[in-house]
């Protein structure tokens, strides 16, 4: 390569090691003296910090490397970076019996690996006296994994369904769902694989083992790759800017179909998907929307009962809640969004001199122009997951601006 093509070249390297200790932790008990109790005429004290002598420092080592370069008089500029971070003795909360005076305490029970890279590119494909096109893009990818099995009683069912539970061999933010088998051909109710015919296999297992057996990992809440693409065009006094965002690798849970089992109020709206519900035997071949079960029937009691397995571990509140968190309600979160679009006209300087202004520009812009995503979202924005309450989708916004300088 001709070295004259290279405008700049830089290599960045760094390594760091740090230890971390949480506030409010101590190897010995710390008591706080309180004022004299007037009723008992005794000095009072309380436990300010419970002893935790086994807790060690959380240790993190990190490595970063980057390469930046510019070519052809900086017509092409590229910035790249990569990082690797390893955390040992990660802090976790362990649930304990309240007879110990508290419901949980902090332990060292985790090894978490994080790595990722990012690339930023700026390019001017066309540049003349009257026209210039500038293209810039950025993308990044993050990898993380939990390499230690957490405490057997560390997490509850909701933690797995929401993606807050850390599970060995899976990325941080992995959420779980019930294994949906389809609709009952007799009454149209939802069916799941909860091992009811193999309950003996779960006897003696911990909550962690039961939940990871009954549930299935559905994917990550956070994207694996995300980035942006910006285009800027300038022709004489006109400027056009278009920016895109994209996200790949995440999964989204659809908003709840049932809010309170199958109890509906005539004063409240319901999801329009219920118009596609099961009505007659054979409909299960065309729809996965359960039927409207009469509340007075035996089927209602069966689908409304708690699902208990193993050592009296509840894995489902009822079939309707399980349906909301079923594998059939998980769709791709990939999307390409046109985030902003703007057109600006700069009044020529020769005209400004006549009216005594330094600059004058008019800008018309819009945001949330369009989004290309999975049709299974049915209007739900890919950035909205079923872990939150139902929200309105992002709507386009329009604005007209005038910038004047004297």
mmCIF file of C-alpha atoms in Angstrom:
data_model
loop_
_atom_site.group_PDB
_atom_site.id
_atom_site.type_symbol
_atom_site.label_atom_id
_atom_site.label_comp_id
_atom_site.label_asym_id
_atom_site.label_seq_id
_atom_site.Cartn_x
_atom_site.Cartn_y
_atom_site.Cartn_z
ATOM 1 C CA UNK A 1 0.000 0.000 0.000
ATOM 2 C CA UNK A 2 1.235 3.473 -0.872
ATOM 3 C CA UNK A 3 1.891 5.121 2.533
ATOM 4 C CA UNK A 4 0.661 8.415 1.090
ATOM 5 C CA UNK A 5 -2.828 6.930 1.044
ATOM 6 C CA UNK A 6 -2.744 6.611 4.831
ATOM 7 C CA UNK A 7 -3.794 9.865 6.481
ATOM 8 C CA UNK A 8 -3.505 8.603 10.041
ATOM 9 C CA UNK A 9 -2.972 5.341 11.887
ATOM 10 C CA UNK A 10 -3.249 4.704 15.630
ATOM 11 C CA UNK A 11 -3.230 1.602 17.831
ATOM 12 C CA UNK A 12 -4.740 1.667 21.332
ATOM 13 C CA UNK A 13 -4.114 -0.938 24.051
ATOM 14 C CA UNK A 14 -5.084 -1.040 27.708
ATOM 15 C CA UNK A 15 -5.384 -3.535 30.536
ATOM 16 C CA UNK A 16 -6.936 -3.054 33.926
ATOM 17 C CA UNK A 17 -7.693 -4.941 37.106
ATOM 18 C CA UNK A 18 -10.035 -3.765 39.818
ATOM 19 C CA UNK A 19 -11.671 -4.999 42.956
ATOM 20 C CA UNK A 20 -15.084 -4.010 44.222
ATOM 21 C CA UNK A 21 -16.838 -4.306 47.557
ATOM 22 C CA UNK A 22 -20.463 -3.392 48.144
ATOM 23 C CA UNK A 23 -21.463 -0.726 50.616
ATOM 24 C CA UNK A 24 -23.164 -1.994 53.722
ATOM 25 C CA UNK A 25 -21.085 -5.179 53.974
ATOM 26 C CA UNK A 26 -18.793 -6.060 56.883
ATOM 27 C CA UNK A 27 -16.997 -9.169 58.195
ATOM 28 C CA UNK A 28 -18.255 -8.319 61.698
ATOM 29 C CA UNK A 29 -21.600 -7.205 63.066
ATOM 30 C CA UNK A 30 -22.055 -3.457 63.406
ATOM 31 C CA UNK A 31 -24.489 -2.218 66.050
ATOM 32 C CA UNK A 32 -25.999 1.224 66.129
ATOM 33 C CA UNK A 33 -26.696 2.804 69.512
ATOM 34 C CA UNK A 34 -30.167 4.256 69.947
ATOM 35 C CA UNK A 35 -31.518 6.725 72.518
ATOM 36 C CA UNK A 36 -32.741 5.614 75.934
ATOM 37 C CA UNK A 37 -36.098 3.853 75.757
ATOM 38 C CA UNK A 38 -38.366 5.836 78.046
ATOM 39 C CA UNK A 39 -40.810 2.953 78.568
ATOM 40 C CA UNK A 40 -38.257 0.338 79.663
ATOM 41 C CA UNK A 41 -35.664 2.831 80.896
ATOM 42 C CA UNK A 42 -33.053 0.836 78.985
ATOM 43 C CA UNK A 43 -30.466 1.748 76.380
ATOM 44 C CA UNK A 44 -31.439 0.489 72.909
ATOM 45 C CA UNK A 45 -29.412 -0.651 69.894
ATOM 46 C CA UNK A 46 -30.084 -2.270 66.541
ATOM 47 C CA UNK A 47 -28.143 -4.312 64.018
ATOM 48 C CA UNK A 48 -26.986 -1.801 61.412
ATOM 49 C CA UNK A 49 -24.918 -4.274 59.349
ATOM 50 C CA UNK A 50 -25.150 -8.056 59.596
ATOM 51 C CA UNK A 51 -21.848 -9.950 59.593
ATOM 52 C CA UNK A 52 -20.733 -11.511 56.330
ATOM 53 C CA UNK A 53 -17.197 -12.833 56.999
ATOM 54 C CA UNK A 54 -17.102 -15.105 53.931
ATOM 55 C CA UNK A 55 -17.737 -12.310 51.405
ATOM 56 C CA UNK A 56 -14.694 -11.583 49.236
ATOM 57 C CA UNK A 57 -13.952 -8.758 46.839
ATOM 58 C CA UNK A 58 -15.487 -9.013 43.391
ATOM 59 C CA UNK A 59 -12.547 -9.009 40.969
ATOM 60 C CA UNK A 60 -12.684 -7.808 37.360
ATOM 61 C CA UNK A 61 -9.922 -7.847 34.762
ATOM 62 C CA UNK A 62 -10.422 -6.074 31.445
ATOM 63 C CA UNK A 63 -8.514 -5.816 28.169
ATOM 64 C CA UNK A 64 -9.162 -3.261 25.433
ATOM 65 C CA UNK A 65 -7.613 -2.881 21.991
ATOM 66 C CA UNK A 66 -8.481 -0.457 19.209
ATOM 67 C CA UNK A 67 -7.279 0.454 15.731
ATOM 68 C CA UNK A 68 -8.092 3.815 14.136
ATOM 69 C CA UNK A 69 -7.070 4.834 10.629
ATOM 70 C CA UNK A 70 -7.898 7.271 7.835
ATOM 71 C CA UNK A 71 -7.327 6.816 4.121
ATOM 72 C CA UNK A 72 -7.267 9.070 1.051
ATOM 73 C CA UNK A 73 -6.930 12.331 2.944
ATOM 74 C CA UNK A 74 -9.477 11.107 5.511
ATOM 75 C CA UNK A 75 -12.134 10.480 2.878
ATOM 76 C CA UNK A 76 -12.478 7.117 4.636
ATOM 77 C CA UNK A 77 -12.173 7.028 8.427
ATOM 78 C CA UNK A 78 -12.500 3.838 10.488
ATOM 79 C CA UNK A 79 -12.453 3.408 14.275
ATOM 80 C CA UNK A 80 -12.506 -0.141 15.672
ATOM 81 C CA UNK A 81 -12.370 -1.445 19.218
ATOM 82 C CA UNK A 82 -12.602 -4.753 21.070
ATOM 83 C CA UNK A 83 -12.910 -5.473 24.768
ATOM 84 C CA UNK A 84 -12.830 -8.539 27.003
ATOM 85 C CA UNK A 85 -13.899 -8.460 30.646
ATOM 86 C CA UNK A 86 -13.818 -11.319 33.140
ATOM 87 C CA UNK A 87 -15.508 -10.970 36.524
ATOM 88 C CA UNK A 88 -14.795 -13.531 39.239
ATOM 89 C CA UNK A 89 -16.509 -13.904 42.613
ATOM 90 C CA UNK A 90 -19.415 -11.851 41.276
ATOM 91 C CA UNK A 91 -21.877 -10.642 43.887
ATOM 92 C CA UNK A 92 -25.252 -12.362 44.042
ATOM 93 C CA UNK A 93 -28.134 -12.303 46.509
ATOM 94 C CA UNK A 94 -28.978 -15.632 48.122
ATOM 95 C CA UNK A 95 -32.428 -16.134 49.599
ATOM 96 C CA UNK A 96 -32.464 -17.553 53.144
ATOM 97 C CA UNK A 97 -35.101 -18.327 55.727
ATOM 98 C CA UNK A 98 -36.371 -15.275 57.606
ATOM 99 C CA UNK A 99 -35.535 -17.029 60.905
ATOM 100 C CA UNK A 100 -31.990 -15.755 60.283
ATOM 101 C CA UNK A 101 -33.208 -12.217 60.822
ATOM 102 C CA UNK A 102 -33.174 -11.310 57.118
ATOM 103 C CA UNK A 103 -34.518 -12.729 53.884
ATOM 104 C CA UNK A 104 -31.310 -12.651 51.821
ATOM 105 C CA UNK A 105 -27.595 -11.965 51.965
ATOM 106 C CA UNK A 106 -24.792 -11.341 49.474
ATOM 107 C CA UNK A 107 -22.448 -14.138 48.405
ATOM 108 C CA UNK A 108 -19.646 -14.648 45.874
ATOM 109 C CA UNK A 109 -21.116 -17.100 43.417
ATOM 110 C CA UNK A 110 -20.467 -16.252 39.843
ATOM 111 C CA UNK A 111 -18.059 -15.921 36.957
ATOM 112 C CA UNK A 112 -19.252 -13.650 34.162
ATOM 113 C CA UNK A 113 -17.492 -13.153 30.841
ATOM 114 C CA UNK A 114 -18.228 -10.076 28.740
ATOM 115 C CA UNK A 115 -16.734 -9.248 25.385
ATOM 116 C CA UNK A 116 -17.676 -7.198 22.390
ATOM 117 C CA UNK A 117 -16.540 -5.057 19.528
ATOM 118 C CA UNK A 118 -17.610 -1.887 17.777
ATOM 119 C CA UNK A 119 -16.824 -0.393 14.377
ATOM 120 C CA UNK A 120 -17.421 3.203 13.258
ATOM 121 C CA UNK A 121 -16.976 4.101 9.599
ATOM 122 C CA UNK A 122 -17.238 7.518 7.934
ATOM 123 C CA UNK A 123 -17.028 7.784 4.157
ATOM 124 C CA UNK A 124 -17.473 10.477 1.511
ATOM 125 C CA UNK A 125 -18.274 8.528 -1.686
ATOM 126 C CA UNK A 126 -18.961 11.663 -3.748
ATOM 127 C CA UNK A 127 -17.567 15.152 -3.205
ATOM 128 C CA UNK A 128 -17.720 17.965 -5.786
ATOM 129 C CA UNK A 129 -18.075 21.732 -5.638
ATOM 130 C CA UNK A 130 -21.884 21.570 -5.676
ATOM 131 C CA UNK A 131 -22.644 18.106 -4.320
ATOM 132 C CA UNK A 132 -21.371 16.092 -1.358
ATOM 133 C CA UNK A 133 -22.555 12.748 0.019
ATOM 134 C CA UNK A 134 -21.363 11.688 3.466
ATOM 135 C CA UNK A 135 -22.090 8.205 4.760
ATOM 136 C CA UNK A 136 -21.400 7.106 8.331
ATOM 137 C CA UNK A 137 -22.282 3.881 10.056
ATOM 138 C CA UNK A 138 -21.622 2.185 13.350
ATOM 139 C CA UNK A 139 -22.335 -1.275 14.658
ATOM 140 C CA UNK A 140 -21.441 -3.235 17.752
ATOM 141 C CA UNK A 141 -21.869 -6.712 19.134
ATOM 142 C CA UNK A 142 -21.804 -7.858 22.745
ATOM 143 C CA UNK A 143 -21.214 -11.355 24.110
ATOM 144 C CA UNK A 144 -21.793 -12.304 27.735
ATOM 145 C CA UNK A 145 -22.183 -15.598 29.518
ATOM 146 C CA UNK A 146 -22.700 -16.873 33.039
ATOM 147 C CA UNK A 147 -20.303 -19.753 33.739
ATOM 148 C CA UNK A 148 -21.391 -20.692 37.250
ATOM 149 C CA UNK A 149 -24.594 -22.324 38.466
ATOM 150 C CA UNK A 150 -26.264 -19.899 40.912
ATOM 151 C CA UNK A 151 -27.702 -20.940 44.253
ATOM 152 C CA UNK A 152 -30.456 -23.532 44.057
ATOM 153 C CA UNK A 153 -32.979 -21.192 45.703
ATOM 154 C CA UNK A 154 -31.557 -17.993 44.250
ATOM 155 C CA UNK A 155 -34.343 -17.107 41.822
ATOM 156 C CA UNK A 156 -38.106 -17.332 41.750
ATOM 157 C CA UNK A 157 -40.348 -18.218 38.816
ATOM 158 C CA UNK A 158 -40.878 -14.581 37.805
ATOM 159 C CA UNK A 159 -37.113 -14.073 37.526
ATOM 160 C CA UNK A 160 -36.901 -16.747 34.821
ATOM 161 C CA UNK A 161 -39.951 -15.457 32.935
ATOM 162 C CA UNK A 162 -38.674 -11.862 32.970
ATOM 163 C CA UNK A 163 -35.034 -12.616 32.160
ATOM 164 C CA UNK A 164 -33.617 -11.499 35.506
ATOM 165 C CA UNK A 165 -32.327 -14.963 36.440
ATOM 166 C CA UNK A 166 -28.712 -15.774 35.603
ATOM 167 C CA UNK A 167 -28.381 -19.306 34.260
ATOM 168 C CA UNK A 168 -25.233 -21.244 33.477
ATOM 169 C CA UNK A 169 -24.258 -21.360 29.813
ATOM 170 C CA UNK A 170 -26.690 -18.626 28.755
ATOM 171 C CA UNK A 171 -26.242 -14.940 28.068
ATOM 172 C CA UNK A 172 -27.229 -12.402 30.695
ATOM 173 C CA UNK A 173 -30.803 -11.296 29.996
ATOM 174 C CA UNK A 174 -31.999 -14.676 28.689
ATOM 175 C CA UNK A 175 -35.688 -15.131 29.462
ATOM 176 C CA UNK A 176 -37.691 -18.361 29.665
ATOM 177 C CA UNK A 177 -41.149 -19.414 28.510
ATOM 178 C CA UNK A 178 -43.599 -22.271 29.003
ATOM 179 C CA UNK A 179 -43.440 -25.010 26.371
ATOM 180 C CA UNK A 180 -46.672 -24.483 24.443
ATOM 181 C CA UNK A 181 -48.043 -27.690 22.888
ATOM 182 C CA UNK A 182 -51.119 -26.277 21.186
ATOM 183 C CA UNK A 183 -54.851 -26.127 21.932
ATOM 184 C CA UNK A 184 -56.925 -28.942 23.362
ATOM 185 C CA UNK A 185 -58.992 -30.319 20.442
ATOM 186 C CA UNK A 186 -61.905 -31.018 22.803
ATOM 187 C CA UNK A 187 -62.437 -27.663 24.526
ATOM 188 C CA UNK A 188 -59.854 -25.330 22.942
ATOM 189 C CA UNK A 189 -57.889 -24.707 26.142
ATOM 190 C CA UNK A 190 -54.096 -24.121 26.095
ATOM 191 C CA UNK A 191 -51.805 -27.091 26.726
ATOM 192 C CA UNK A 192 -48.225 -27.030 28.022
ATOM 193 C CA UNK A 193 -45.505 -29.545 28.789
ATOM 194 C CA UNK A 194 -45.358 -29.323 32.593
ATOM 195 C CA UNK A 195 -44.301 -32.971 33.086
ATOM 196 C CA UNK A 196 -47.548 -33.831 34.866
ATOM 197 C CA UNK A 197 -47.174 -37.441 33.737
ATOM 198 C CA UNK A 198 -43.524 -37.547 34.860
ATOM 199 C CA UNK A 199 -43.728 -35.698 38.155
ATOM 200 C CA UNK A 200 -41.504 -38.220 39.898
ATOM 201 C CA UNK A 201 -38.542 -36.995 37.813
ATOM 202 C CA UNK A 202 -38.740 -33.607 39.555
ATOM 203 C CA UNK A 203 -38.937 -34.868 43.137
ATOM 204 C CA UNK A 204 -35.901 -33.762 45.118
ATOM 205 C CA UNK A 205 -34.822 -31.168 42.554
ATOM 206 C CA UNK A 206 -34.165 -27.544 43.519
ATOM 207 C CA UNK A 207 -36.211 -24.625 42.243
ATOM 208 C CA UNK A 208 -33.432 -23.788 39.790
ATOM 209 C CA UNK A 209 -33.453 -27.294 38.310
ATOM 210 C CA UNK A 210 -37.264 -27.468 38.212
ATOM 211 C CA UNK A 211 -37.683 -24.101 36.478
ATOM 212 C CA UNK A 212 -34.929 -24.744 33.923
ATOM 213 C CA UNK A 213 -36.512 -28.153 33.165
ATOM 214 C CA UNK A 214 -40.134 -27.028 32.879
ATOM 215 C CA UNK A 215 -39.350 -23.806 31.032
ATOM 216 C CA UNK A 216 -37.458 -23.318 27.786
ATOM 217 C CA UNK A 217 -34.993 -20.490 27.040
ATOM 218 C CA UNK A 218 -36.577 -18.153 24.494
ATOM 219 C CA UNK A 219 -33.678 -15.802 23.762
ATOM 220 C CA UNK A 220 -32.159 -12.559 24.906
ATOM 221 C CA UNK A 221 -33.981 -9.367 25.757
ATOM 222 C CA UNK A 222 -30.997 -7.342 24.518
ATOM 223 C CA UNK A 223 -29.828 -7.394 20.882
ATOM 224 C CA UNK A 224 -26.652 -9.207 19.865
ATOM 225 C CA UNK A 225 -25.831 -6.642 17.180
ATOM 226 C CA UNK A 226 -27.046 -3.070 16.909
ATOM 227 C CA UNK A 227 -25.965 0.024 15.062
ATOM 228 C CA UNK A 228 -26.890 3.000 12.939
ATOM 229 C CA UNK A 229 -26.542 4.294 9.402
ATOM 230 C CA UNK A 230 -26.514 8.013 8.612
ATOM 231 C CA UNK A 231 -26.639 9.603 5.177
ATOM 232 C CA UNK A 232 -26.073 13.294 4.537
ATOM 233 C CA UNK A 233 -26.544 14.845 1.096
ATOM 234 C CA UNK A 234 -25.728 18.454 0.248
ATOM 235 C CA UNK A 235 -26.526 20.118 -3.063
ATOM 236 C CA UNK A 236 -25.751 23.814 -3.167
ATOM 237 C CA UNK A 237 -28.058 25.282 -0.482
ATOM 238 C CA UNK A 238 -30.063 22.118 0.196
ATOM 239 C CA UNK A 239 -29.186 19.533 2.867
ATOM 240 C CA UNK A 240 -30.923 16.179 3.260
ATOM 241 C CA UNK A 241 -30.202 13.970 6.286
ATOM 242 C CA UNK A 242 -31.499 10.425 6.752
ATOM 243 C CA UNK A 243 -30.652 8.238 9.749
ATOM 244 C CA UNK A 244 -31.439 4.571 10.349
ATOM 245 C CA UNK A 245 -31.144 2.323 13.398
ATOM 246 C CA UNK A 246 -31.041 -1.460 13.307
ATOM 247 C CA UNK A 247 -31.051 -4.220 15.878
ATOM 248 C CA UNK A 248 -30.450 -7.955 15.471
ATOM 249 C CA UNK A 249 -30.570 -10.988 17.748
ATOM 250 C CA UNK A 250 -33.110 -10.044 20.411
ATOM 251 C CA UNK A 251 -36.430 -11.703 21.157
ATOM 252 C CA UNK A 252 -39.649 -9.960 22.162
ATOM 253 C CA UNK A 253 -42.565 -11.300 24.164
ATOM 254 C CA UNK A 254 -45.941 -10.139 22.902
ATOM 255 C CA UNK A 255 -48.117 -8.154 25.266
ATOM 256 C CA UNK A 256 -50.444 -10.143 27.487
ATOM 257 C CA UNK A 257 -53.605 -11.514 25.919
ATOM 258 C CA UNK A 258 -55.228 -12.187 29.292
ATOM 259 C CA UNK A 259 -55.000 -9.628 32.068
ATOM 260 C CA UNK A 260 -56.936 -11.435 34.781
ATOM 261 C CA UNK A 261 -57.485 -14.973 33.622
ATOM 262 C CA UNK A 262 -60.628 -15.184 31.498
ATOM 263 C CA UNK A 263 -62.531 -12.563 33.453
ATOM 264 C CA UNK A 264 -63.482 -9.726 31.131
ATOM 265 C CA UNK A 265 -65.373 -6.520 31.849
ATOM 266 C CA UNK A 266 -67.932 -5.020 29.467
ATOM 267 C CA UNK A 267 -66.410 -1.641 30.290
ATOM 268 C CA UNK A 268 -62.905 -2.540 29.106
ATOM 269 C CA UNK A 269 -61.391 -3.222 25.708
ATOM 270 C CA UNK A 270 -59.934 -6.634 24.900
ATOM 271 C CA UNK A 271 -57.284 -7.720 22.449
ATOM 272 C CA UNK A 272 -58.656 -8.041 18.910
ATOM 273 C CA UNK A 273 -56.783 -11.359 18.555
ATOM 274 C CA UNK A 274 -59.623 -12.906 20.577
ATOM 275 C CA UNK A 275 -61.769 -12.684 17.438
ATOM 276 C CA UNK A 276 -59.520 -15.455 16.056
ATOM 277 C CA UNK A 277 -60.052 -17.726 19.059
ATOM 278 C CA UNK A 278 -60.892 -21.429 18.982
ATOM 279 C CA UNK A 279 -64.656 -22.001 18.655
ATOM 280 C CA UNK A 280 -65.171 -25.525 17.326
ATOM 281 C CA UNK A 281 -63.201 -28.797 17.232
ATOM 282 C CA UNK A 282 -60.713 -28.602 14.381
ATOM 283 C CA UNK A 283 -59.987 -24.890 14.833
ATOM 284 C CA UNK A 284 -56.759 -25.810 16.631
ATOM 285 C CA UNK A 285 -55.267 -26.482 13.191
ATOM 286 C CA UNK A 286 -55.653 -22.812 12.232
ATOM 287 C CA UNK A 287 -55.291 -20.796 15.423
ATOM 288 C CA UNK A 288 -53.417 -20.834 18.724
ATOM 289 C CA UNK A 289 -55.822 -18.438 20.469
ATOM 290 C CA UNK A 290 -57.682 -20.364 23.217
ATOM 291 C CA UNK A 291 -61.444 -20.477 23.457
ATOM 292 C CA UNK A 292 -63.569 -18.483 25.909
ATOM 293 C CA UNK A 293 -64.164 -21.081 28.616
ATOM 294 C CA UNK A 294 -67.385 -20.742 30.589
ATOM 295 C CA UNK A 295 -66.455 -19.876 34.182
ATOM 296 C CA UNK A 296 -69.014 -22.353 35.583
ATOM 297 C CA UNK A 297 -67.651 -25.438 33.804
ATOM 298 C CA UNK A 298 -65.179 -28.023 34.995
ATOM 299 C CA UNK A 299 -62.779 -26.912 32.243
ATOM 300 C CA UNK A 300 -62.630 -23.470 33.810
ATOM 301 C CA UNK A 301 -61.595 -24.930 37.148
ATOM 302 C CA UNK A 302 -59.029 -27.173 35.491
ATOM 303 C CA UNK A 303 -57.379 -24.377 33.510
ATOM 304 C CA UNK A 304 -57.620 -21.969 36.421
ATOM 305 C CA UNK A 305 -55.815 -24.203 38.926
ATOM 306 C CA UNK A 306 -52.218 -23.790 40.070
ATOM 307 C CA UNK A 307 -49.675 -26.134 38.487
ATOM 308 C CA UNK A 308 -47.615 -27.836 41.213
ATOM 309 C CA UNK A 309 -44.640 -30.180 40.635
ATOM 310 C CA UNK A 310 -41.714 -31.601 42.583
ATOM 311 C CA UNK A 311 -41.487 -30.707 46.263
ATOM 312 C CA UNK A 312 -44.621 -28.542 46.182
ATOM 313 C CA UNK A 313 -43.080 -26.055 43.723
ATOM 314 C CA UNK A 314 -45.604 -23.932 41.817
ATOM 315 C CA UNK A 315 -44.563 -23.552 38.187
ATOM 316 C CA UNK A 316 -47.746 -21.900 36.927
ATOM 317 C CA UNK A 317 -50.457 -19.728 38.439
ATOM 318 C CA UNK A 318 -53.031 -20.888 35.890
ATOM 319 C CA UNK A 319 -53.206 -21.849 32.230
ATOM 320 C CA UNK A 320 -54.129 -18.317 31.144
ATOM 321 C CA UNK A 321 -51.087 -16.727 32.782
ATOM 322 C CA UNK A 322 -48.956 -19.518 31.350
ATOM 323 C CA UNK A 323 -50.379 -18.728 27.921
ATOM 324 C CA UNK A 324 -49.228 -15.102 28.273
ATOM 325 C CA UNK A 325 -45.728 -16.395 28.970
ATOM 326 C CA UNK A 326 -45.814 -19.296 26.504
ATOM 327 C CA UNK A 327 -43.235 -19.969 23.808
ATOM 328 C CA UNK A 328 -45.863 -19.188 21.141
ATOM 329 C CA UNK A 329 -45.893 -15.541 22.319
ATOM 330 C CA UNK A 330 -42.185 -14.968 21.538
ATOM 331 C CA UNK A 331 -41.213 -13.353 18.239
ATOM 332 C CA UNK A 332 -38.108 -11.871 16.642
ATOM 333 C CA UNK A 333 -37.055 -8.417 17.820
ATOM 334 C CA UNK A 334 -34.985 -7.650 14.699
ATOM 335 C CA UNK A 335 -35.798 -4.329 13.089
ATOM 336 C CA UNK A 336 -34.632 -1.580 10.752
ATOM 337 C CA UNK A 337 -36.003 1.835 11.660
ATOM 338 C CA UNK A 338 -35.823 5.096 9.769
ATOM 339 C CA UNK A 339 -35.316 7.240 12.840
ATOM 340 C CA UNK A 340 -35.006 10.768 11.400
ATOM 341 C CA UNK A 341 -35.477 12.499 8.080
ATOM 342 C CA UNK A 342 -34.823 16.210 7.594
ATOM 343 C CA UNK A 343 -34.529 18.665 4.730
ATOM 344 C CA UNK A 344 -32.842 22.044 5.247
ATOM 345 C CA UNK A 345 -32.563 25.047 2.964
ATOM 346 C CA UNK A 346 -29.833 27.589 3.702
ATOM 347 C CA UNK A 347 -30.600 30.992 2.236
ATOM 348 C CA UNK A 348 -27.610 32.113 0.087
ATOM 349 C CA UNK A 349 -25.311 34.686 1.623
ATOM 350 C CA UNK A 350 -25.849 37.192 -1.175
ATOM 351 C CA UNK A 351 -29.530 37.385 -0.237
ATOM 352 C CA UNK A 352 -28.775 37.721 3.465
ATOM 353 C CA UNK A 353 -26.672 40.820 2.946
ATOM 354 C CA UNK A 354 -29.722 42.638 1.603
ATOM 355 C CA UNK A 355 -31.771 42.043 4.746
ATOM 356 C CA UNK A 356 -28.975 42.340 7.317
ATOM 357 C CA UNK A 357 -28.873 38.716 8.526
ATOM 358 C CA UNK A 358 -25.866 36.494 9.203
ATOM 359 C CA UNK A 359 -27.663 33.221 8.447
ATOM 360 C CA UNK A 360 -31.182 31.995 7.699
ATOM 361 C CA UNK A 361 -32.301 28.404 7.263
ATOM 362 C CA UNK A 362 -35.587 26.526 7.137
ATOM 363 C CA UNK A 363 -35.818 22.872 8.221
ATOM 364 C CA UNK A 364 -38.636 20.359 7.812
ATOM 365 C CA UNK A 365 -38.112 17.147 9.738
ATOM 366 C CA UNK A 366 -39.866 13.989 10.851
ATOM 367 C CA UNK A 367 -38.937 11.241 13.292
ATOM 368 C CA UNK A 368 -40.056 7.599 13.642
ATOM 369 C CA UNK A 369 -40.654 7.594 9.902
ATOM 370 C CA UNK A 370 -41.092 3.833 9.476
ATOM 371 C CA UNK A 371 -39.965 0.524 10.955
ATOM 372 C CA UNK A 372 -39.390 -2.775 9.180
ATOM 373 C CA UNK A 373 -39.867 -5.664 11.617
ATOM 374 C CA UNK A 374 -41.632 -8.998 12.096
ATOM 375 C CA UNK A 375 -45.286 -9.026 11.026
ATOM 376 C CA UNK A 376 -45.999 -11.202 14.070
ATOM 377 C CA UNK A 377 -45.604 -8.127 16.275
ATOM 378 C CA UNK A 378 -48.970 -6.907 14.904
ATOM 379 C CA UNK A 379 -48.343 -3.257 15.640
ATOM 380 C CA UNK A 380 -46.307 -3.743 18.804
ATOM 381 C CA UNK A 381 -43.001 -1.902 18.461
ATOM 382 C CA UNK A 382 -39.962 -4.233 18.537
ATOM 383 C CA UNK A 383 -38.469 -2.049 21.278
ATOM 384 C CA UNK A 384 -41.502 -2.781 23.472
ATOM 385 C CA UNK A 385 -41.483 -6.173 25.128
ATOM 386 C CA UNK A 386 -44.188 -8.029 26.967
ATOM 387 C CA UNK A 387 -42.325 -7.491 30.236
ATOM 388 C CA UNK A 388 -44.049 -4.099 30.456
ATOM 389 C CA UNK A 389 -47.686 -3.088 30.320
ATOM 390 C CA UNK A 390 -49.347 -2.430 26.972
ATOM 391 C CA UNK A 391 -48.097 0.813 25.428
ATOM 392 C CA UNK A 392 -48.847 2.801 22.320
ATOM 393 C CA UNK A 393 -46.463 2.190 19.434
ATOM 394 C CA UNK A 394 -43.995 4.869 18.387
ATOM 395 C CA UNK A 395 -45.793 7.367 16.183
ATOM 396 C CA UNK A 396 -44.266 9.683 13.540
ATOM 397 C CA UNK A 397 -43.623 13.262 14.635
ATOM 398 C CA UNK A 398 -43.325 16.242 12.290
ATOM 399 C CA UNK A 399 -41.752 19.626 12.841
ATOM 400 C CA UNK A 400 -40.898 22.804 10.920
ATOM 401 C CA UNK A 401 -38.078 25.015 12.136
ATOM 402 C CA UNK A 402 -36.664 28.436 11.310
ATOM 403 C CA UNK A 403 -33.108 29.351 12.329
ATOM 404 C CA UNK A 404 -32.181 33.032 12.170
ATOM 405 C CA UNK A 405 -28.884 34.682 13.188
ATOM 406 C CA UNK A 406 -28.294 38.447 13.151
#
